[in-house]
Short mmCIF file of C-alpha atoms in Angstrom, two decimals:
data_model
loop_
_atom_site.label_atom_id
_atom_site.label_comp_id
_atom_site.label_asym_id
_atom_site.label_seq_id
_atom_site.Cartn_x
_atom_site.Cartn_y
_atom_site.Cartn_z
CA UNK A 1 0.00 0.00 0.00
CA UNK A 2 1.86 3.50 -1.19
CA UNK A 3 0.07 6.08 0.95
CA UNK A 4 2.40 6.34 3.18
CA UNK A 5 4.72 8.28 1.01
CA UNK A 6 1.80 11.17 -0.74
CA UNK A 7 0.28 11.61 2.92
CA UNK A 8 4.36 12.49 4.22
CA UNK A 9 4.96 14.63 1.10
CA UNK A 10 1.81 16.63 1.35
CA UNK A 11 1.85 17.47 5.14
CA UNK A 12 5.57 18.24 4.69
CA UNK A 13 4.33 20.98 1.81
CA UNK A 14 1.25 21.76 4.05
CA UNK A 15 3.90 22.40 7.22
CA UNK A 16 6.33 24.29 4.57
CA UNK A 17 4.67 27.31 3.10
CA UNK A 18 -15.14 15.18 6.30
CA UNK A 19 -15.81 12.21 5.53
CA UNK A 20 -18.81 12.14 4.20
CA UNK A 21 -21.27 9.66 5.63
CA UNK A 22 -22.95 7.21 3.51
CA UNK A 23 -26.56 6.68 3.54
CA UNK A 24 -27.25 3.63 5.69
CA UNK A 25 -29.42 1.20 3.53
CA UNK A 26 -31.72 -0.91 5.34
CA UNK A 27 -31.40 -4.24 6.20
CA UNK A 28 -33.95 -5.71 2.89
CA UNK A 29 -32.09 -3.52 1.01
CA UNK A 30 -28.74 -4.62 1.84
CA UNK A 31 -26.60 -6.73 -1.12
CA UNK A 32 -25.32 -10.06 -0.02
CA UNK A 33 -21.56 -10.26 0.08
CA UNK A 34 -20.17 -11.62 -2.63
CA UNK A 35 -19.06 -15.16 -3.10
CA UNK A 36 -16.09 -15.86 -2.40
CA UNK A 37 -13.56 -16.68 -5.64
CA UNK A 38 -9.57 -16.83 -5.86
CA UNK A 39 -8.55 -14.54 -3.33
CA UNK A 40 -5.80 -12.77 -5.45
CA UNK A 41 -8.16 -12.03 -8.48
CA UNK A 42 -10.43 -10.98 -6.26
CA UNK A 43 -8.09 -8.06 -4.75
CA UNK A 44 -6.30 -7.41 -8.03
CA UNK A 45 -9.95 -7.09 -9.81
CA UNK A 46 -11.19 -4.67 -7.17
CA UNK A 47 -7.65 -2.46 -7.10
CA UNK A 48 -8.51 -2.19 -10.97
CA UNK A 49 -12.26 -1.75 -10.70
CA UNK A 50 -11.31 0.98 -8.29
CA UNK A 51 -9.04 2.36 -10.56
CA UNK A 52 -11.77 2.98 -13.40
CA UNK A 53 -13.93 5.16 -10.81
CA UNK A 54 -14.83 9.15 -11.72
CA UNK A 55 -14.79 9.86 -8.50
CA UNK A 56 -14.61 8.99 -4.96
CA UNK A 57 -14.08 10.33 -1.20
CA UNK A 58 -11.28 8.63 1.21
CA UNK A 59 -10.76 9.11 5.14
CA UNK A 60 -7.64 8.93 6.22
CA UNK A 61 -6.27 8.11 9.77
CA UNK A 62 -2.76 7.61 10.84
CA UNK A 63 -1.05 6.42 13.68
CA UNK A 64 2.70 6.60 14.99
CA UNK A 65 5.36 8.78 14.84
CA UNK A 66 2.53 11.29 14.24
CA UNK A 67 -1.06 10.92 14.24
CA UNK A 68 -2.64 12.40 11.10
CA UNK A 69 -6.65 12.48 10.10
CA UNK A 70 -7.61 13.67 6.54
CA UNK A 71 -10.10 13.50 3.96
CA UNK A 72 -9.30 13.52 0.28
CA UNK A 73 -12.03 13.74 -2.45
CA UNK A 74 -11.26 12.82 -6.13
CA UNK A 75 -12.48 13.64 -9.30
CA UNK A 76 -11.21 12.21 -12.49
CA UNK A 77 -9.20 13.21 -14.27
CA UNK A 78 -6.80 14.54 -12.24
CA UNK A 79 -8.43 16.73 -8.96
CA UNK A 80 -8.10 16.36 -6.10
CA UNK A 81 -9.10 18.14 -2.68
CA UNK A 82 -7.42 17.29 0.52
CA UNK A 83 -8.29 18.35 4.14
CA UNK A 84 -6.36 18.20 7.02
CA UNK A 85 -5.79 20.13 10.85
CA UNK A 86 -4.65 22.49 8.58
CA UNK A 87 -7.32 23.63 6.26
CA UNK A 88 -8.19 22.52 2.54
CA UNK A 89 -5.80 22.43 -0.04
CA UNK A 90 -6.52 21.39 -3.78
CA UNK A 91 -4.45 19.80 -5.54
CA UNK A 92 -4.98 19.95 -10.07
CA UNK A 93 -2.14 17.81 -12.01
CA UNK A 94 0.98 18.65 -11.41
CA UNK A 95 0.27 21.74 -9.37
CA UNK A 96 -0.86 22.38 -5.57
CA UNK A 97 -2.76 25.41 -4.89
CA UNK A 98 -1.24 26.19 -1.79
CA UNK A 99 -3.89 28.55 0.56
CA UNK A 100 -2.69 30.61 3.19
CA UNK A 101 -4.00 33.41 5.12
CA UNK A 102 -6.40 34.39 2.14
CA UNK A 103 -3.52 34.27 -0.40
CA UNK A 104 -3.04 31.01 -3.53
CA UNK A 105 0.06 29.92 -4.25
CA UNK A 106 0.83 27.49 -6.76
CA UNK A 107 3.46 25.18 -6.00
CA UNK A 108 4.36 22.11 -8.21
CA UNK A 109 4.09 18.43 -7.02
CA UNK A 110 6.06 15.19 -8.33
CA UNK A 111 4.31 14.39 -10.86
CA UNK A 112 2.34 11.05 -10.65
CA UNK A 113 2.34 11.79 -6.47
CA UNK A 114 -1.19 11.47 -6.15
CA UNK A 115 -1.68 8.73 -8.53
CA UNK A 116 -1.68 5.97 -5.72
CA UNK A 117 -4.62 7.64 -4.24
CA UNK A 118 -6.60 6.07 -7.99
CA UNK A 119 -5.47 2.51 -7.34
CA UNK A 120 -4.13 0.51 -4.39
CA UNK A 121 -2.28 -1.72 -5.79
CA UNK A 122 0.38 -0.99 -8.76
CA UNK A 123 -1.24 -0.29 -11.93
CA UNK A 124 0.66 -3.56 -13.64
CA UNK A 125 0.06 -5.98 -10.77
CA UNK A 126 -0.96 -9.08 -12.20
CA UNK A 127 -2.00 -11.95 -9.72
CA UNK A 128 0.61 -14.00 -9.48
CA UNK A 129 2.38 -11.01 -7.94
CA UNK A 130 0.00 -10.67 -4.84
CA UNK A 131 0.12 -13.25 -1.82
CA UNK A 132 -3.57 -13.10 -0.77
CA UNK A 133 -5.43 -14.57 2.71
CA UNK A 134 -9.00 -15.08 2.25
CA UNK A 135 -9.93 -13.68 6.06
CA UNK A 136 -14.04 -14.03 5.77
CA UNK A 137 -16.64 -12.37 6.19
CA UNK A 138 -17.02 -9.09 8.20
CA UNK A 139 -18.93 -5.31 8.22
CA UNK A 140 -18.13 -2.08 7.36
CA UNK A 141 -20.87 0.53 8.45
CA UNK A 142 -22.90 -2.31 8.43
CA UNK A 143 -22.27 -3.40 4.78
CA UNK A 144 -21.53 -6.86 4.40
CA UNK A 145 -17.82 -7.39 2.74
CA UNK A 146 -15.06 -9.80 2.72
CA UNK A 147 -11.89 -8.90 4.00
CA UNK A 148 -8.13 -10.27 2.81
CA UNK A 149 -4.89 -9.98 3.84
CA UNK A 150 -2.24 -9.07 0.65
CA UNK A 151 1.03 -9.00 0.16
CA UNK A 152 2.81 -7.57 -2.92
CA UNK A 153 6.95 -7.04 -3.23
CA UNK A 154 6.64 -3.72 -3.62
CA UNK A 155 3.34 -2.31 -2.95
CA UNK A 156 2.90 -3.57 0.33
CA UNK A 157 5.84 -6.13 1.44
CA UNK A 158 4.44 -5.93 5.18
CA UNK A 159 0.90 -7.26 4.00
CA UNK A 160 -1.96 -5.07 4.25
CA UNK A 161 -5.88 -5.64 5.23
CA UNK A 162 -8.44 -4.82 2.56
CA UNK A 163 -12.15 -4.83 2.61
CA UNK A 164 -14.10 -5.46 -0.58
CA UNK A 165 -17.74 -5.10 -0.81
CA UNK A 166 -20.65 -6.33 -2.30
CA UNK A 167 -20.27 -4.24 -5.56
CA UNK A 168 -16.68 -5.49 -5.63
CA UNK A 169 -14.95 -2.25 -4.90
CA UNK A 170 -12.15 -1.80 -1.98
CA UNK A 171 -14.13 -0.08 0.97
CA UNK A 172 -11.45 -0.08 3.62
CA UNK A 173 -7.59 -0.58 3.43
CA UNK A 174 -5.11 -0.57 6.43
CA UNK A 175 -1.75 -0.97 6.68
CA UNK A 176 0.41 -1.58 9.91
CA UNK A 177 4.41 -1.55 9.71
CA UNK A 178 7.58 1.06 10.39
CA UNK A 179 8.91 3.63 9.06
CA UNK A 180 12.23 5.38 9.64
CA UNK A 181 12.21 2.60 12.34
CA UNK A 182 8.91 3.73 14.16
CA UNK A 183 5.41 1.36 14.09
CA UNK A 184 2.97 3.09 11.96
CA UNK A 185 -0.86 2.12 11.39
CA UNK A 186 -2.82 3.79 8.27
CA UNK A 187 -6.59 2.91 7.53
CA UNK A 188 -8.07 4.17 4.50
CA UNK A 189 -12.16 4.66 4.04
CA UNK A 190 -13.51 5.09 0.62
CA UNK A 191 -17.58 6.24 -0.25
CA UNK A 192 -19.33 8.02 -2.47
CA UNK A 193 -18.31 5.95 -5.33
CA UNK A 194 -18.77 8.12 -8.86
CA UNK A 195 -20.74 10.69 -6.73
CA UNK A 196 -21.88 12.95 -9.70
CA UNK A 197 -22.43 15.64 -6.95
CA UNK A 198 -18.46 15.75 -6.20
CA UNK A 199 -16.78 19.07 -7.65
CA UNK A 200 -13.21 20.48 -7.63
CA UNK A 201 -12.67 23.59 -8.82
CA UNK A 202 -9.81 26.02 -9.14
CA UNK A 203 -9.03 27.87 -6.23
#
């Protein structure tokens, strides 16, 4: 899992210079959680599925050297809004409009630095390249999913947990491991799935 890195980067430039609840469906209403198949096509199927999306909200909550909450909203093809203890910054391509005491700034970014945030896995995974744990059934804001435990070299060589629901889209992702030597813990909600209502515009 490679949020670890954007989150860094972006408080660092944040430092330098809400999620959104879903509406809760009732129990009739509520999809049955999807069968169970091979666990690794399963993850690398919803990583891509995810990957295809318009648009989509994510909480973010970090623990360790530094605890960190934020909520980042996307919206294809490239925007992307992110709030933090520090206000709301937006974030178009390559550039960061950086807002400070009523004053923009544009700053550039890496480019490709927010990319992660549109799939969880690498872009070329294939799944022979994922060690995956089929870990059951289990609930996310009382939506029935299945949760697995992955492993890629790169992506995530620790293993991370990831929740898939019904619809076969990634729901929840956390990762637990260290970093510069320290234990860190990051879990990642996503909603509002294609939301037509989500907007990002230019500062």
């Amino acid at each position: 899992m490679r949020l670890l890195p954007a989150v860094a980067v972006l408080s660092l430039l944040l430092s330098a210079c809400e999620r959104a609840p879903a509406p809760a469906p009732s129990a009739a209403a509520t999809p049955p959680v999807p069968v169970a198949g091979d666990p690794a096509q399963a993850v690398l199927d919803a990583s891509q599925r995810f990957g295809q999306l318009r648009s989509f909200h994510a909480a973010l909550h970090m623990q360790g050297p530094r605890t960190l909450d934020a909520t980042m909203q996307f919206v294809a093809p490239d925007r992307y809004r992110l709030q933090t203890a520090e206000g709301v910054q937006t974030i178009i391509g390559d550039t960061f409009f950086l807002q400070r005491a009523g004053e923009v700034r544009q700053v550039p970014v890496p480019p490709g630095l927010l990319a992660q945030w549109r799939s969880p896995l690498p872009a070329d995974a294939t799944a022979a390249d994922l060690q995956v744990e089929a870990l059951g059934e289990a609930r996310v804001d009382g939506n029935p999913v299945r949760r697995y435990r992955v492993r890629h070299a790169s992506a995530a060589p620790d293993g991370m947990l990831y929740w898939i629901d019904a619809a076969g889209l990634p729901v929840r992702i956390e990762r637990q491991g260290k970093t510069q030597g320290q234990a860190f813990k990051v879990t990642v909600d996503y909603t509002r799935f294609d939301d037509p209502t989500l907007r990002i515009e230019v500062p």
